[in-house]
Every structure is written in structure tokens, then in C-alpha cells.
Short mmCIF file of C-alpha atoms in Angstrom, two decimals:
data_model
loop_
_atom_site.label_atom_id
_atom_site.label_comp_id
_atom_site.label_asym_id
_atom_site.label_seq_id
_atom_site.Cartn_x
_atom_site.Cartn_y
_atom_site.Cartn_z
CA MET H 1 18.22 -53.69 4.62
CA MET H 2 19.60 -52.26 1.40
CA GLU H 3 16.05 -51.54 0.26
CA LYS H 4 15.37 -49.48 3.38
CA MET H 5 18.60 -47.54 2.91
CA LYS H 6 17.65 -46.75 -0.68
CA LYS H 7 14.25 -45.48 0.43
CA SER H 8 15.81 -43.34 3.16
CA LEU H 9 18.31 -41.89 0.71
CA LEU H 10 15.52 -41.13 -1.75
CA LEU H 11 13.55 -39.29 0.94
CA VAL H 12 16.60 -37.21 1.84
CA ILE H 13 17.18 -36.28 -1.82
CA LEU H 14 13.52 -35.34 -2.25
CA GLY H 15 13.66 -33.21 0.90
CA ILE H 16 16.72 -31.35 -0.39
CA CYS H 17 15.04 -30.76 -3.75
CA PHE H 18 11.89 -29.46 -2.05
CA CYS H 19 13.83 -27.00 0.11
CA THR H 20 15.72 -25.80 -2.94
CA MET H 21 12.58 -25.25 -5.00
CA CYS H 22 10.37 -23.61 -2.40
CA GLY H 23 11.01 -19.99 -1.59
CA PHE H 24 13.61 -18.64 0.76
CA ASP H 25 16.00 -20.58 2.95
CA ASP H 26 14.62 -20.47 6.51
CA ASN H 27 18.18 -20.74 7.82
CA GLU H 28 19.00 -17.33 6.42
CA LYS H 29 19.01 -14.34 8.72
CA LYS H 30 15.69 -12.49 9.02
CA VAL H 31 16.49 -9.88 11.68
CA TYR H 32 19.36 -7.44 11.08
CA ASP H 33 19.74 -5.30 14.20
CA ASN H 34 22.50 -3.03 12.90
CA ALA H 35 21.46 -0.22 15.24
CA ASP H 36 21.69 -2.55 18.28
CA LEU H 37 18.14 -1.81 19.49
CA LEU H 38 17.17 -5.35 20.50
CA GLU H 39 18.29 -7.91 23.06
CA GLU H 40 19.62 -11.20 21.73
CA TYR H 41 16.62 -13.21 22.92
CA GLN H 42 14.30 -10.65 21.28
CA GLU H 43 16.10 -11.07 17.97
CA GLN H 44 15.69 -14.83 18.19
CA GLU H 45 11.96 -14.58 18.90
CA LEU H 46 11.40 -12.14 16.06
CA GLU H 47 13.47 -14.35 13.76
CA GLN H 48 11.20 -17.32 14.38
CA ASP H 49 8.07 -15.24 13.85
CA CYS H 50 9.42 -13.91 10.54
CA ILE H 51 10.12 -17.45 9.34
CA ARG H 52 6.72 -18.72 10.48
CA LEU H 53 4.76 -15.95 8.74
CA GLY H 54 6.96 -16.15 5.65
CA GLU H 55 6.22 -19.84 5.19
CA LYS H 56 2.53 -19.29 5.95
CA TYR H 57 2.05 -16.57 3.32
CA LYS H 58 4.74 -17.43 0.74
CA THR H 59 6.75 -14.28 1.29
CA GLU H 60 10.04 -13.30 2.91
CA ILE H 61 9.82 -11.00 5.92
CA ILE H 62 12.85 -9.03 7.10
CA ILE H 63 13.31 -6.70 10.08
CA LEU H 64 16.16 -4.23 9.71
CA THR H 65 17.41 -1.50 12.08
CA ILE H 66 20.07 1.05 11.10
CA ASP H 67 21.69 4.12 12.65
CA ASP H 68 23.40 5.39 9.49
CA ALA H 69 21.45 5.68 6.23
CA GLY H 70 24.45 6.97 4.29
CA TYR H 71 22.71 10.18 3.18
CA ARG H 72 19.85 8.19 1.69
CA THR H 73 16.14 8.31 2.45
CA SER H 74 14.54 5.37 4.22
CA GLU H 75 12.88 4.28 0.99
CA GLN H 76 16.16 4.41 -0.94
CA TYR H 77 17.97 2.43 1.75
CA ALA H 78 15.22 -0.21 1.93
CA GLU H 79 15.10 -0.66 -1.83
CA SER H 80 18.88 -0.92 -2.08
CA PHE H 81 19.00 -3.50 0.74
CA VAL H 82 16.33 -5.66 -0.92
CA ILE H 83 18.06 -5.63 -4.31
CA GLN H 84 21.61 -6.16 -3.05
CA ASN H 85 20.60 -9.08 -0.81
CA ASP H 86 18.13 -10.56 -3.34
CA ILE H 87 15.35 -10.56 -0.75
CA GLY H 88 12.19 -12.40 -1.74
CA TYR H 89 10.33 -15.69 -1.61
CA GLU H 90 10.11 -16.83 -5.23
CA GLU H 91 13.03 -18.15 -7.23
CA ASN H 92 13.91 -17.23 -10.82
CA ARG H 93 11.78 -14.12 -11.16
CA ARG H 94 12.49 -10.39 -11.21
CA ASP H 95 9.84 -9.24 -8.75
CA LYS H 96 9.95 -11.29 -5.57
CA SER H 97 7.45 -11.22 -2.71
CA CYS H 98 8.91 -9.69 0.42
CA ILE H 99 8.26 -7.29 3.29
CA LEU H 100 11.08 -5.23 4.74
CA TYR H 101 10.35 -3.47 8.03
CA LEU H 102 13.00 -0.78 8.49
CA ILE H 103 13.62 1.19 11.69
CA ASP H 104 15.82 4.06 10.50
CA MET H 105 17.33 5.86 13.52
CA ASP H 106 19.30 8.20 11.25
CA ASN H 107 16.21 9.65 9.52
CA ARG H 108 13.99 8.89 12.54
CA GLU H 109 11.57 7.01 10.32
CA VAL H 110 9.89 3.62 10.22
CA TYR H 111 9.45 2.32 6.69
CA MET H 112 7.65 -0.68 5.15
CA TYR H 113 8.90 -1.94 1.79
CA LEU H 114 6.37 -4.17 0.01
CA GLY H 115 7.67 -6.30 -2.85
CA GLY H 116 5.83 -8.58 -5.24
CA VAL H 117 2.36 -9.78 -4.25
CA THR H 118 2.59 -8.30 -0.75
CA GLN H 119 1.41 -5.10 -2.43
CA PHE H 120 -1.92 -6.83 -3.06
CA TYR H 121 -2.25 -7.63 0.64
CA LEU H 122 -0.88 -4.54 2.35
CA ASP H 123 -0.53 -1.51 0.07
CA SER H 124 -3.65 0.05 1.60
CA LYS H 125 -2.68 -1.03 5.14
CA TRP H 126 0.96 0.06 5.63
CA ASP H 127 -0.21 3.48 6.78
CA GLY H 128 -2.10 2.07 9.77
CA ILE H 129 0.64 -0.44 10.60
CA THR H 130 3.36 2.24 10.68
CA ASP H 131 1.05 4.53 12.67
CA THR H 132 0.94 1.90 15.40
CA SER H 133 4.72 1.49 15.22
CA VAL H 134 5.33 5.21 15.73
CA SER H 135 3.57 5.17 19.10
CA TYR H 136 6.04 2.52 20.39
CA LEU H 137 9.15 3.81 18.64
CA SER H 138 8.64 7.31 20.06
CA GLU H 139 8.89 5.78 23.54
CA GLY H 140 11.92 3.63 22.67
CA ASP H 141 10.00 0.34 22.80
CA TYR H 142 11.57 -1.16 19.66
CA TYR H 143 10.78 -4.80 20.39
CA GLU H 144 7.07 -4.09 20.90
CA ALA H 145 7.02 -2.08 17.66
CA CYS H 146 8.42 -5.11 15.82
CA THR H 147 6.00 -7.59 17.40
CA ARG H 148 3.02 -5.35 16.59
CA PHE H 149 4.25 -5.03 13.02
CA LEU H 150 4.30 -8.82 12.70
CA SER H 151 0.90 -9.34 14.33
CA ASP H 152 -0.75 -6.62 12.21
CA THR H 153 0.88 -8.02 9.08
CA ASP H 154 -0.42 -11.49 9.92
CA TYR H 155 -3.93 -10.10 10.43
CA TYR H 156 -4.16 -8.06 7.23
CA ILE H 157 -2.54 -10.61 4.91
CA GLY H 158 -4.82 -13.27 6.36
CA LYS H 159 -7.87 -11.30 5.23
CA LYS H 160 -6.83 -11.30 1.55
CA TYR H 161 -4.53 -14.31 1.21
CA GLU H 162 -7.17 -16.87 0.20
CA GLN H 163 -8.61 -14.46 -2.36
CA PHE H 164 -5.23 -14.11 -4.06
CA GLU H 165 -4.50 -17.85 -3.91
CA LYS H 166 -7.79 -18.79 -5.55
CA LYS H 167 -8.06 -15.99 -8.08
CA TYR H 168 -4.53 -14.88 -8.98
CA ARG H 169 -1.84 -17.30 -7.73
CA SER H 170 -1.66 -19.46 -10.85
CA LYS H 171 -1.50 -16.36 -13.06
CA TRP H 172 1.24 -14.82 -10.90
CA ASP H 173 3.33 -17.99 -10.97
CA ASP H 174 3.25 -17.96 -14.79
CA PHE H 175 3.78 -14.19 -15.11
CA TYR H 176 7.28 -12.96 -15.87
CA GLY H 177 6.86 -9.21 -15.37
CA ASN H 178 6.73 -7.23 -12.13
CA TYR H 179 3.70 -6.72 -9.91
CA ASP H 180 2.94 -3.29 -11.38
CA GLU H 181 2.47 -4.90 -14.80
CA PHE H 182 0.59 -7.86 -13.30
CA GLU H 183 -1.85 -5.58 -11.49
CA LYS H 184 -2.67 -3.64 -14.66
CA GLU H 185 -3.27 -6.83 -16.65
CA TYR H 186 -5.18 -8.98 -14.16
CA ILE H 187 -6.35 -7.03 -11.10
CA GLN H 188 -7.31 -3.50 -12.11
CA GLU H 189 -10.75 -3.42 -13.70
CA PRO H 190 -11.61 -0.97 -16.55
CA PHE H 191 -13.67 2.11 -15.70
CA TRP H 192 -16.78 0.59 -17.27
CA ALA H 193 -16.62 -2.60 -15.18
CA PHE H 194 -19.37 -1.33 -12.87
CA LEU H 195 -21.82 -1.79 -15.77
CA LYS H 196 -21.68 -5.53 -15.08
CA ASN H 197 -24.00 -4.81 -12.17
CA PRO H 198 -27.60 -4.67 -13.53
CA LEU H 199 -28.63 -2.26 -10.76
CA TRP H 200 -26.22 0.37 -12.11
CA CYS H 201 -27.62 -0.16 -15.62
CA LEU H 202 -31.17 0.45 -14.35
CA LEU H 203 -30.13 3.59 -12.46
CA ILE H 204 -28.28 5.01 -15.46
CA GLY H 205 -31.25 4.21 -17.74
CA ALA H 206 -33.66 5.90 -15.33
CA GLY H 207 -31.42 8.95 -15.13
CA ILE H 208 -31.20 9.30 -18.91
CA SER H 209 -34.99 8.94 -19.20
CA ALA H 210 -35.59 11.60 -16.55
CA ILE H 211 -33.24 14.04 -18.28
CA SER H 212 -34.89 13.42 -21.67
CA VAL H 213 -38.39 13.98 -20.27
CA SER H 214 -37.27 17.18 -18.52
CA ILE H 215 -35.80 18.58 -21.75
CA MET H 216 -38.95 17.75 -23.72
CA THR H 217 -41.21 19.30 -21.07
CA TYR H 218 -39.16 22.49 -20.92
CA SER H 219 -39.08 22.90 -24.71
CA ASN H 220 -42.89 22.60 -24.95
CA LYS H 221 -43.58 25.37 -22.45
CA SER H 222 -44.51 28.86 -23.81
CA LYS H 223 -41.71 31.31 -23.39
CA MET H 224 -42.15 34.30 -21.06
CA THR H 225 -41.82 37.60 -22.99
CA ALA H 226 -42.35 40.01 -20.10
CA ASN H 227 -39.80 40.80 -17.42
CA GLY H 228 -39.24 43.36 -14.66
CA ASN H 229 -38.29 46.13 -17.09
CA THR H 230 -41.59 45.81 -18.95
CA TYR H 231 -43.55 47.50 -16.13
CA MET H 232 -40.99 50.01 -14.96
CA ASP H 233 -40.90 53.64 -16.08
CA LYS H 234 -37.20 54.34 -16.28
CA ASN H 235 -37.79 58.12 -16.20
CA THR H 236 -39.39 58.09 -12.75
CA PHE H 237 -36.78 56.08 -10.88
CA ARG H 238 -33.26 57.44 -10.65
CA PHE H 239 -30.23 57.28 -8.37
CA HIS H 240 -29.17 60.80 -7.42
CA ARG H 241 -26.00 60.01 -5.51
CA LYS H 242 -23.78 57.11 -4.67
CA SER H 243 -20.71 56.87 -2.44
CA ASP H 244 -18.38 54.28 -0.86
CA HIS H 245 -17.28 54.41 2.79
CA PHE H 246 -14.12 52.55 3.94
CA ILE H 247 -14.80 50.86 7.29
CA ARG H 248 -11.97 48.44 8.20
CA THR H 249 -9.48 45.82 7.00
CA THR H 250 -9.57 42.24 8.26
CA THR H 251 -6.57 39.84 7.96
CA THR H 252 -6.97 36.11 8.61
CA ARG H 253 -4.01 33.73 9.07
CA HIS H 254 -4.11 29.94 8.79
CA LYS H 255 -1.35 27.56 9.88
CA ILE H 256 -0.41 25.02 7.21
CA SER H 257 0.07 21.67 8.93
CA SER H 258 2.93 19.41 7.84
CA ASN H 259 2.46 15.78 6.90
CA SER H 260 4.86 13.33 8.58
CA SER H 261 4.08 10.52 6.16
CA SER H 262 6.49 9.57 3.40
CA GLY H 263 5.92 7.22 0.52
CA ARG H 264 2.59 6.59 -1.13
CA SER H 265 0.15 3.84 -1.89
CA GLY H 266 0.26 2.22 -5.28
CA SER H 267 2.95 0.22 -6.96
CA ARG H 268 5.99 1.98 -8.43
CA SER H 269 8.81 0.53 -10.45
CA GLY H 270 12.25 0.27 -8.90
CA GLY H 271 15.66 -1.11 -9.79
CA GLY H 272 16.36 -4.58 -11.13
CA GLY H 273 12.97 -4.89 -12.83
CA ARG H 274 11.20 -4.89 -9.46
CA SER H 275 8.21 -2.88 -8.32
CA HIS H 276 7.33 -2.01 -4.76
CA GLY H 277 4.72 -0.37 -2.59
CA GLY H 278 4.55 0.78 1.00
CA GLY H 279 5.69 3.90 2.80
CA GLY H 280 6.89 5.28 6.11
CA LYS H 281 6.28 7.60 9.06
CA LYS H 282 8.54 9.84 11.08
CA PHE H 283 8.87 9.23 14.83
#
């Protein structure tokens, strides 16, 4: 009996240690509806989906709605929220993996903040995800915008997750710097990396050979000494009069279209030693 109790106690202790060591606490709040855009049951459903995807992809996913940005841009508000609340999956590192989906009713903008390795998965996809959100937010369908954000995020991370796990995860776990520094050291290839492909080497070699042969052929040709002036008697061909006639003036106007997108692709450094990607769209 005592032996069974010891084993049970050991399992409980191991479970507590595991929960402490692995990522975020799934009991923490994941949906902050400060603008009161969602029904209570919708919040609960979105909360469970955020936890499920976060555990699946080793990242923390937060949905945040606000109606007062405090004179800040959506990007500034999102970054401040992430830093102040220490949002992110990993423990004991500066740059934590997280996704913050912000519906900013004050600036009328939807914004995606990508922290840590989520930039690897989504920094070329946030534009399309927020485009889809705008179509729902413009009609006041806030819950559907959130569910589509989660489903699109699941789809796009799923396409690159295994690649990161196999190729970069061990390096990221041992790397102390932020994702911007990690990307430059391990992910970005030098400009000459394409030379690893033998086909490119053959094409470049053929091009250099063709240029060399062309230069040699041109230099061996006899040069032409005669031109049009050689056969023209300048004394028998003259202009007697020239004049200009003003006909009309034409003015063309072009409308310069505005771009509703804010933010940009590519990692940029932020506060607290973090880096982030993502961007937003007006609605």
C-alpha cells in the first residue's frame, strides 16, 4: 500500500515538473475581449482553440480586442502587451515564440504580432491572413474573423513546422539571441549559395564562354572606314528654312492609390531583446 502511494506521489511530482518546464501555462487566459466584441461562449471556444494550437506548435497564441489604443499604433500596442505580460512559449529566453492577434477598434486595424520562431512560419503569410480577417471585420463578424485567423494559422504553420523541427529546433533551443540574429546565422543563405547547384554553374560557364567568343569574333572583324558622309556632297544638300509650329498642350492626371497595409515582412528588433514580424490591415 505504501509502495503504491509512493509511486502515485512520484507521478504527481513528475507531472508538476513537466508542466513547469514546458512552455506556457494552459490555465492562463488566451482571449482578452477588452472591446466586448464576443459572446461568452465564443470566448470559451476560441480559448480552447488557442490552447490546442499552442501546444501543437510550441507557441503561445493570444487573441486581444481593444477599443482604446491610448494614442498608440496597433503595432506599438501589440508589442507593449507582449512584453508587459511576458507572452511566449519558451521559458528563460529573451525572444519567446508567440502570436498575438489584435483587433484594434480605436485605429480600425487588425494586427498580427509574430514573436520568436513564428516568424519562420508566418512572416510571409500574415498579409493573406489579415486580408481574410478584414472581409469579416468590415461586416462586424468578429467571431468568424477570429476562427478564420486560427484555422489559417494552423494551416500555414503546419506546412513548415516539420521543416523547422528537423532542421533548426535543436539550434534554436541552444541559441540565446533573438530570432533576427538566429535567422542571420542559421537560416539566411549567402548570395553565392545558388552555386551549390551544378546546373547554375554550367549555365554561368556557358554564358562566360559565349561572351568571350563574341568578343574575340568582333575584334577579328575588319573595321568599316566608310559611312554615310563619305558619299554625300555637302555643298549640294542644304536646308533653306526651318520653323516650329505650336499645336496644343496635353495634361494627364493620375490618381495615386493609398495602401491600407501597415507593418512589413521581415524581422525587426523590439524592446526587451525581442524581435518580431507581422503586420496589419485597416478595416
